[in-house]
Coordinates of N, CA and C in Angstrom, one line a residue:
M8 N 0.8 -1.2 0.0 CA 0.0 0.0 0.0 C 0.9 1.3 0.0
F9 N 1.9 1.2 0.8 CA 2.8 2.4 0.9 C 3.5 2.6 -0.5
F10 N 3.9 1.5 -1.2 CA 4.6 1.7 -2.5 C 3.6 2.2 -3.5
L11 N 2.4 1.8 -3.5 CA 1.3 2.3 -4.4 C 1.1 3.8 -4.2
A12 N 1.0 4.2 -2.9 CA 0.8 5.6 -2.6 C 1.9 6.5 -3.1
W13 N 3.1 6.0 -2.9 CA 4.3 6.8 -3.4 C 4.4 6.8 -4.9
T14 N 4.0 5.7 -5.5 CA 4.0 5.7 -7.0 C 3.0 6.7 -7.6
I15 N 1.8 6.7 -7.0 CA 0.8 7.7 -7.4 C 1.3 9.1 -7.2
I16 N 1.9 9.4 -6.1 CA 2.4 10.7 -5.8 C 3.5 11.1 -6.8
V17 N 4.4 10.2 -7.1 CA 5.4 10.5 -8.1 C 4.8 10.8 -9.5
L18 N 3.9 9.9 -9.9 CA 3.3 10.1 -11.2 C 2.5 11.4 -11.3
L19 N 1.8 11.8 -10.2 CA 1.1 13.1 -10.2 C 2.1 14.3 -10.2
A20 N 3.2 14.1 -9.5 CA 4.2 15.2 -9.6 C 4.8 15.3 -11.0
L21 N 5.1 14.2 -11.6 CA 5.6 14.3 -13.0 C 4.6 14.9 -14.0
F22 N 3.3 14.5 -13.8 CA 2.3 15.1 -14.6 C 2.2 16.6 -14.4
E23 N 2.3 17.1 -13.2 CA 2.2 18.5 -12.9 C 3.4 19.2 -13.5
I24 N 4.6 18.6 -13.4 CA 5.8 19.2 -14.0 C 5.6 19.3 -15.5
F25 N 5.1 18.2 -16.1 CA 4.8 18.2 -17.6 C 3.9 19.3 -18.0
M26 N 2.8 19.5 -17.2 CA 1.8 20.5 -17.5 C 2.4 21.9 -17.3
L27 N 3.2 22.1 -16.3 CA 3.8 23.4 -16.1 C 4.8 23.8 -17.3
F28 N 5.6 22.8 -17.7 CA 6.5 23.1 -18.8 C 5.7 23.3 -20.1
S29 N 4.6 22.6 -20.3 CA 3.7 22.8 -21.5 C 3.1 24.2 -21.5
L30 N 2.7 24.6 -20.3 CA 2.1 26.0 -20.2 C 3.2 27.0 -20.5
V31 N 4.4 26.9 -19.9 CA 5.4 27.9 -20.2 C 5.8 27.9 -21.7
E32 N 5.9 26.7 -22.3 CA 6.2 26.7 -23.7 C 5.1 27.3 -24.6
H33 N 3.8 27.1 -24.2 CA 2.7 27.6 -24.8 C 2.7 29.2 -24.8
V34 N 2.9 29.7 -23.6 CA 3.0 31.2 -23.5 C 4.2 31.7 -24.3
Y35 N 5.3 31.1 -24.2 CA 6.5 31.5 -24.9 C 6.3 31.5 -26.4
S36 N 5.6 30.5 -26.9 CA 5.3 30.4 -28.4 C 4.4 31.6 -28.8
L37 N 3.3 31.8 -28.0 CA 2.4 32.8 -28.4 C 2.9 34.2 -28.2
R38 N 3.4 34.5 -27.0 CA 3.7 35.9 -26.7 C 5.1 36.4 -27.1
I39 N 6.1 35.5 -27.1 CA 7.4 35.9 -27.5 C 7.8 35.6 -28.9
R40 N 7.5 34.4 -29.3 CA 7.8 34.0 -30.7 C 6.7 34.3 -31.7
H41 N 5.6 34.6 -31.2 CA 4.4 35.0 -32.1 C 4.1 33.9 -33.1
Q42 N 4.1 32.6 -32.6 CA 3.8 31.5 -33.5 C 2.8 30.6 -32.7
Y43 N 2.1 29.8 -33.4 CA 1.2 28.9 -32.8 C 2.0 27.9 -32.0
P44 N 1.5 27.6 -30.8 CA 2.2 26.6 -30.0 C 2.0 25.2 -30.6
Q45 N 2.8 24.3 -30.1 CA 2.7 22.9 -30.6 C 1.3 22.3 -30.4
V46 N 0.8 21.8 -31.5 CA -0.5 21.2 -31.5 C -0.4 19.8 -32.1
S47 N -0.8 18.8 -31.4 CA -0.6 17.4 -31.9 C -1.7 17.1 -32.9
C48 N -1.3 16.5 -34.0 CA -2.3 16.1 -35.0 C -3.1 14.9 -34.5
R49 N -4.2 14.7 -35.1 CA -5.0 13.5 -34.8 C -4.5 12.3 -35.4
V50 N -4.8 11.1 -34.8 CA -4.3 9.8 -35.4 C -4.8 9.7 -36.8
A51 N -6.0 10.1 -37.1 CA -6.6 10.0 -38.4 C -5.7 10.8 -39.5
H52 N -5.2 11.9 -39.1 CA -4.3 12.6 -40.0 C -3.1 11.8 -40.3
G53 N -2.4 11.2 -39.3 CA -1.3 10.4 -39.5 C -1.5 9.2 -40.5
R54 N -2.7 8.6 -40.2 CA -3.0 7.4 -41.1 C -3.3 7.9 -42.5
A55 N -4.0 9.0 -42.7 CA -4.2 9.5 -44.1 C -2.9 9.9 -44.8
I56 N -2.0 10.5 -44.1 CA -0.7 10.9 -44.7 C 0.1 9.6 -45.1
V57 N 0.1 8.6 -44.2 CA 0.9 7.4 -44.5 C 0.2 6.7 -45.7
D58 N -1.1 6.6 -45.7 CA -1.8 6.0 -46.9 C -1.5 6.7 -48.2
D59 N -1.5 8.1 -48.1 CA -1.3 8.9 -49.3 C 0.2 8.7 -49.8
I60 N 1.1 8.6 -48.9 CA 2.5 8.4 -49.3 C 2.7 7.1 -49.9
I61 N 2.1 6.0 -49.3 CA 2.3 4.7 -49.8 C 1.6 4.6 -51.2
K62 N 0.5 5.2 -51.4 CA -0.3 5.1 -52.6 C 0.4 5.9 -53.8
H63 N 0.7 7.1 -53.5 CA 1.2 8.0 -54.6 C 2.7 8.2 -54.7
Y64 N 3.4 7.9 -53.6 CA 4.9 8.2 -53.6 C 5.7 7.0 -53.1
P65 N 5.5 5.8 -53.7 CA 6.2 4.6 -53.2 C 7.7 4.7 -53.3
N66 N 8.2 5.6 -54.2 CA 9.7 5.8 -54.3 C 10.3 6.8 -53.4
A67 N 9.5 7.4 -52.6 CA 10.0 8.5 -51.7 C 11.0 7.9 -50.7
R68 N 12.1 8.6 -50.5 CA 13.1 8.1 -49.6 C 13.4 9.0 -48.4
S69 N 12.9 10.3 -48.5 CA 13.1 11.2 -47.4 C 11.9 12.0 -47.1
A70 N 11.6 12.3 -45.9 CA 10.5 13.1 -45.4 C 10.9 13.9 -44.3
V71 N 10.4 15.1 -44.2 CA 10.7 16.1 -43.2 C 9.3 16.5 -42.5
D72 N 9.3 16.3 -41.2 CA 8.2 16.8 -40.4 C 8.6 18.2 -39.9
I73 N 7.9 19.2 -40.6 CA 8.3 20.6 -40.3 C 7.5 21.1 -39.1
G74 N 8.2 21.4 -38.0 CA 7.5 21.8 -36.8 C 6.9 20.5 -36.2
A75 N 7.7 19.6 -35.8 CA 7.3 18.3 -35.4 C 6.6 18.2 -34.1
G76 N 6.7 19.2 -33.2 CA 6.0 19.1 -31.9 C 6.5 17.9 -31.1
Y77 N 5.5 17.0 -30.7 CA 5.9 15.8 -30.0 C 6.2 14.6 -30.9
G78 N 6.1 14.8 -32.2 CA 6.6 13.8 -33.1 C 5.6 12.8 -33.6
R79 N 4.3 13.0 -33.4 CA 3.3 12.0 -33.8 C 3.3 11.8 -35.3
L80 N 3.4 12.8 -36.1 CA 3.5 12.6 -37.6 C 4.8 11.9 -38.0
A81 N 5.9 12.3 -37.4 CA 7.1 11.6 -37.7 C 7.1 10.1 -37.4
R82 N 6.5 9.8 -36.2 CA 6.4 8.4 -35.8 C 5.5 7.6 -36.8
A83 N 4.4 8.3 -37.2 CA 3.5 7.6 -38.2 C 4.2 7.3 -39.5
M84 N 5.0 8.3 -40.0 CA 5.7 8.1 -41.3 C 6.8 7.2 -41.1
A85 N 7.4 7.0 -39.9 CA 8.5 6.1 -39.7 C 8.1 4.6 -39.9
R86 N 6.8 4.4 -40.0 CA 6.3 3.0 -40.3 C 6.5 2.6 -41.7
I87 N 6.8 3.6 -42.6 CA 6.9 3.3 -44.0 C 8.4 2.8 -44.3
D88 N 8.5 1.6 -44.8 CA 9.8 1.1 -45.1 C 10.6 1.9 -46.0
G89 N 11.9 2.2 -45.7 CA 12.7 2.9 -46.7 C 12.6 4.4 -46.6
L90 N 11.8 4.9 -45.8 CA 11.6 6.4 -45.7 C 12.4 6.9 -44.5
D91 N 13.4 7.8 -44.8 CA 14.2 8.4 -43.8 C 13.5 9.7 -43.3
I92 N 13.3 9.8 -42.0 CA 12.5 10.9 -41.4 C 13.4 11.9 -40.7
I93 N 13.2 13.2 -40.9 CA 13.8 14.2 -40.1 C 12.7 15.0 -39.5
A94 N 12.7 15.1 -38.1 CA 11.7 15.8 -37.4 C 12.4 17.1 -36.8
I95 N 11.9 18.2 -37.3 CA 12.5 19.5 -36.9 C 11.5 20.3 -36.0
E96 N 12.1 20.7 -34.8 CA 11.2 21.4 -33.9 C 12.1 22.5 -33.2
N97 N 11.5 23.7 -32.9 CA 12.3 24.8 -32.3 C 12.0 25.0 -30.9
M98 N 11.2 24.1 -30.2 CA 10.9 24.3 -28.8 C 11.6 23.2 -28.0
R99 N 12.4 23.5 -27.1 CA 13.2 22.5 -26.3 C 12.4 21.5 -25.6
F100 N 11.4 21.9 -24.9 CA 10.5 21.0 -24.2 C 9.9 20.0 -25.1
S101 N 9.4 20.4 -26.3 CA 8.8 19.5 -27.3 C 9.9 18.5 -27.7
I102 N 11.1 18.9 -27.9 CA 12.2 18.0 -28.3 C 12.4 16.9 -27.3
V103 N 12.4 17.3 -26.0 CA 12.6 16.3 -25.0 C 11.5 15.3 -25.0
V104 N 10.2 15.8 -25.0 CA 9.1 14.9 -25.0 C 9.1 14.0 -26.3
M105 N 9.5 14.6 -27.4 CA 9.5 13.8 -28.7 C 10.6 12.7 -28.5
R106 N 11.7 13.0 -28.0 CA 12.8 12.0 -27.9 C 12.3 10.8 -26.9
I107 N 11.7 11.2 -25.9 CA 11.2 10.2 -24.9 C 10.1 9.3 -25.6
L108 N 9.2 9.9 -26.3 CA 8.1 9.2 -27.0 C 8.7 8.3 -28.1
N109 N 9.7 8.8 -28.8 CA 10.3 8.0 -29.9 C 11.0 6.8 -29.3
Y110 N 11.6 7.0 -28.2 CA 12.3 5.9 -27.5 C 11.2 4.8 -27.0
L111 N 10.2 5.3 -26.4 CA 9.1 4.4 -25.9 C 8.4 3.6 -27.0
F112 N 8.2 4.3 -28.1 CA 7.5 3.6 -29.2 C 8.4 3.0 -30.2
G113 N 9.7 3.0 -29.9 CA 10.7 2.3 -30.8 C 10.9 2.9 -32.1
A114 N 10.7 4.2 -32.2 CA 10.9 5.0 -33.4 C 12.3 5.6 -33.5
R115 N 13.3 4.7 -33.5 CA 14.7 5.2 -33.5 C 15.3 5.6 -34.8
R116 N 14.5 5.4 -35.9 CA 15.0 5.8 -37.2 C 14.8 7.3 -37.5
I117 N 14.1 8.0 -36.6 CA 13.8 9.4 -36.8 C 15.0 10.3 -36.3
H118 N 15.4 11.1 -37.2 CA 16.5 12.1 -36.9 C 15.9 13.3 -36.3
V119 N 16.0 13.6 -35.1 CA 15.4 14.8 -34.4 C 16.4 15.9 -34.5
V120 N 15.9 17.1 -34.9 CA 16.7 18.3 -35.1 C 16.1 19.4 -34.3
F121 N 16.9 20.1 -33.5 CA 16.4 21.3 -32.8 C 16.9 22.5 -33.6
A122 N 16.0 23.1 -34.3 CA 16.3 24.2 -35.1 C 15.1 24.9 -35.6
D123 N 15.2 26.1 -36.1 CA 14.2 26.8 -36.8 C 14.0 26.0 -38.2
A124 N 12.9 25.4 -38.4 CA 12.7 24.5 -39.6 C 12.9 25.3 -40.9
F125 N 12.4 26.5 -41.0 CA 12.6 27.2 -42.2 C 14.1 27.5 -42.5
E126 N 14.8 27.9 -41.5 CA 16.2 28.2 -41.7 C 17.0 26.9 -42.0
Y127 N 16.7 25.8 -41.3 CA 17.4 24.5 -41.5 C 17.2 24.0 -42.9
I128 N 16.0 24.1 -43.4 CA 15.7 23.6 -44.7 C 16.3 24.5 -45.8
R129 N 16.2 25.8 -45.6 CA 16.7 26.8 -46.5 C 18.2 26.6 -46.7
C130 N 18.9 26.3 -45.6 CA 20.4 26.2 -45.6 C 20.8 24.8 -46.0
S131 N 19.9 23.8 -46.1 CA 20.3 22.5 -46.5 C 20.6 22.4 -48.0
N132 N 21.6 21.5 -48.3 CA 21.9 21.3 -49.7 C 21.1 20.2 -50.3
T133 N 20.1 19.6 -49.5 CA 19.4 18.5 -49.9 C 18.0 18.9 -50.5
K134 N 17.5 18.2 -51.5 CA 16.1 18.4 -51.9 C 15.4 17.1 -51.3
F135 N 14.4 17.4 -50.5 CA 13.7 16.3 -49.9 C 12.5 15.9 -50.7
D136 N 12.1 14.6 -50.6 CA 11.0 14.1 -51.3 C 9.7 14.7 -50.8
I137 N 9.5 14.6 -49.5 CA 8.2 15.0 -48.9 C 8.4 15.9 -47.7
G138 N 7.6 16.9 -47.6 CA 7.6 17.8 -46.4 C 6.2 17.7 -45.8
V139 N 6.0 17.6 -44.5 CA 4.7 17.5 -43.9 C 4.7 18.6 -42.9
A140 N 3.6 19.5 -42.9 CA 3.6 20.6 -42.0 C 2.2 20.8 -41.4
Y141 N 2.1 20.9 -40.0 CA 0.9 21.3 -39.3 C 1.2 22.6 -38.6
L142 N 1.3 23.7 -39.4 CA 1.8 24.9 -38.8 C 0.7 26.0 -38.5
G143 N -0.4 25.9 -39.3 CA -1.5 26.9 -39.1 C -1.5 28.0 -40.1
P144 N -2.6 28.8 -40.0 CA -2.8 29.8 -41.1 C -1.7 30.9 -41.1
G145 N -1.1 31.3 -40.0 CA -0.1 32.3 -40.0 C 1.2 31.9 -40.6
M146 N 1.5 30.6 -40.5 CA 2.9 30.1 -40.9 C 2.9 29.4 -42.2
N147 N 1.7 28.9 -42.7 CA 1.7 28.1 -43.9 C 2.2 28.9 -45.1
G148 N 2.0 30.2 -45.1 CA 2.4 31.1 -46.2 C 3.9 31.0 -46.4
R149 N 4.6 30.8 -45.4 CA 6.1 30.7 -45.4 C 6.6 29.5 -46.2
L150 N 5.7 28.5 -46.3 CA 6.1 27.2 -47.0 C 6.4 27.5 -48.5
R151 N 5.8 28.6 -49.0 CA 6.1 28.9 -50.4 C 7.6 29.1 -50.7
E152 N 8.3 29.7 -49.8 CA 9.7 29.9 -50.0 C 10.5 28.6 -49.9
L153 N 9.9 27.5 -49.4 CA 10.6 26.3 -49.4 C 10.2 25.3 -50.5
S154 N 9.4 25.7 -51.4 CA 8.8 24.8 -52.4 C 9.9 24.2 -53.3
N155 N 11.0 24.9 -53.5 CA 12.1 24.4 -54.3 C 12.9 23.3 -53.6
K156 N 12.7 23.2 -52.3 CA 13.4 22.2 -51.5 C 12.7 20.8 -51.3
F157 N 11.5 20.8 -51.9 CA 10.7 19.6 -51.8 C 10.1 19.2 -53.1
N158 N 9.9 17.9 -53.3 CA 9.1 17.4 -54.4 C 7.6 17.5 -54.1
V159 N 7.2 17.3 -52.9 CA 5.9 17.3 -52.4 C 5.8 17.9 -51.0
I160 N 4.8 18.8 -50.8 CA 4.5 19.3 -49.4 C 3.1 18.9 -49.1
I161 N 2.9 18.4 -47.9 CA 1.5 18.0 -47.4 C 1.3 18.9 -46.2
T162 N 0.2 19.7 -46.2 CA -0.2 20.4 -45.0 C -1.5 19.9 -44.4
L163 N -1.6 20.1 -43.1 CA -2.8 19.6 -42.4 C -3.8 20.7 -42.2
D164 N -5.0 20.5 -42.5 CA -6.1 21.4 -42.2 C -6.1 22.8 -42.9
V165 N -5.0 23.4 -43.1 CA -4.9 24.7 -43.7 C -4.0 24.7 -44.9
E166 N -4.5 25.3 -46.0 CA -3.8 25.3 -47.2 C -2.7 26.4 -47.3
I167 N -1.8 26.2 -48.2 CA -0.8 27.2 -48.5 C -1.4 28.3 -49.3
P168 N -1.4 29.5 -48.9 CA -2.0 30.6 -49.7 C -1.2 30.9 -50.9
G169 N -1.9 31.1 -52.0 CA -1.3 31.4 -53.3 C -0.8 30.2 -54.1
I170 N -1.0 29.0 -53.6 CA -0.6 27.8 -54.4 C -1.8 26.9 -54.5
K171 N -2.1 26.4 -55.7 CA -3.2 25.5 -55.8 C -2.8 24.1 -55.5
A172 N -3.6 23.4 -54.6 CA -3.3 22.1 -54.2 C -3.5 21.1 -55.3
T173 N -2.6 20.1 -55.5 CA -2.7 19.0 -56.4 C -3.9 18.1 -56.1
R174 N -4.0 17.9 -54.7 CA -5.0 17.0 -54.2 C -5.5 17.5 -52.9
I175 N -6.8 17.4 -52.6 CA -7.3 17.7 -51.2 C -8.0 16.4 -50.7
I176 N -7.6 16.0 -49.5 CA -8.1 14.7 -49.0 C -8.8 15.1 -47.7
D177 N -10.1 14.7 -47.7 CA -10.9 14.9 -46.4 C -10.5 13.8 -45.4
V178 N -10.3 14.3 -44.2 CA -9.9 13.4 -43.1 C -11.1 13.3 -42.2
P179 N -11.6 12.1 -41.9 CA -12.8 11.9 -41.1 C -12.6 12.5 -39.7
G180 N -13.6 13.1 -39.1 CA -13.5 13.6 -37.8 C -13.9 15.0 -37.5
G181 N -14.5 15.7 -38.5 CA -15.0 17.0 -38.2 C -14.1 18.1 -38.6
R182 N -13.9 19.1 -37.7 CA -13.2 20.3 -38.0 C -12.1 20.6 -37.0
C183 N -11.1 21.4 -37.5 CA -10.0 21.8 -36.7 C -10.4 22.9 -35.8
T184 N -10.2 22.8 -34.5 CA -10.5 23.8 -33.5 C -9.4 24.6 -33.0
H185 N -8.1 24.3 -33.4 CA -6.9 24.9 -32.9 C -6.8 26.3 -33.3
Y186 N -7.3 26.7 -34.4 CA -7.2 28.1 -34.9 C -8.5 28.8 -35.0
S187 N -9.4 28.5 -34.0 CA -10.8 29.0 -34.1 C -10.8 30.5 -34.0
D188 N -9.7 31.2 -33.5 CA -9.7 32.6 -33.5 C -9.6 33.2 -34.9
I189 N -9.1 32.4 -35.9 CA -8.9 32.9 -37.2 C -10.0 32.4 -38.2
G190 N -10.4 31.2 -37.9 CA -11.4 30.5 -38.8 C -11.7 29.1 -38.4
N191 N -12.6 28.5 -39.0 CA -13.0 27.1 -38.7 C -12.6 26.3 -39.9
F192 N -11.6 25.4 -39.8 CA -11.1 24.6 -40.9 C -11.5 23.2 -40.8
P193 N -12.0 22.6 -41.9 CA -12.3 21.2 -41.9 C -11.0 20.4 -41.8
N194 N -11.1 19.2 -41.3 CA -9.9 18.3 -41.2 C -9.7 17.8 -42.6
R195 N -8.5 18.2 -43.2 CA -8.1 17.9 -44.6 C -6.6 17.8 -44.7
L196 N -6.2 17.2 -45.7 CA -4.8 17.2 -46.1 C -4.8 17.9 -47.5
F197 N -3.8 18.8 -47.6 CA -3.6 19.5 -48.9 C -2.2 19.1 -49.4
V198 N -2.3 18.5 -50.6 CA -1.1 17.9 -51.2 C -0.6 18.8 -52.3
Y199 N 0.6 19.2 -52.3 CA 1.2 20.1 -53.3 C 2.4 19.3 -54.0
E200 N 2.3 19.0 -55.3 CA 3.3 18.4 -56.0 C 4.1 19.4 -56.8
F201 N 5.4 19.5 -56.6 CA 6.2 20.5 -57.3 C 7.1 19.8 -58.4
S202 N 7.4 18.5 -58.1 CA 8.1 17.7 -59.1 C 7.9 16.2 -58.8
K203 N 8.2 15.4 -59.7 CA 7.9 13.9 -59.6 C 9.0 13.3 -58.6
I204 N 8.5 12.3 -57.9 CA 9.4 11.5 -57.1 C 9.8 10.3 -57.8

């Protein structure tokens, strides 16, 4: 009984620490960096992305999760054989959580990078096959400047302004509520093909 009580106390303390760090990161993202804080995608998004990559891009060898957060999309894509994954995130706490979750779920093939994703990709000498981004309405416009670094970019819920999507895929499960202050977005994938894979 004593061991169970201490286990519960330790777990609750760890949960409180996690929530405190999440809150600090959330405020730092919004107030200081002026970007949307980390938002985890739904499992249905991950499945839809994996299905689309397998169906349309079986020859893809590299994928980048732009603004990876806790790494759910990167871990979903890591299930595709032969696909090298880079998960880029600019928030330290999210990187720590992502590394822990990658370890727990056995996703050791993911290369985790702490950097500003736009700067990292812009300075890279590599052209990547696929980029996946769940950045939101304010940041998706910046993806236009990276279009020459990817063969395909897939965005979640919000399109890239000024570029016509090659394909729009409805994802079951309603609407995105994360950006409700700007608009109400249906759960979708927007696929942009810039060159063949």
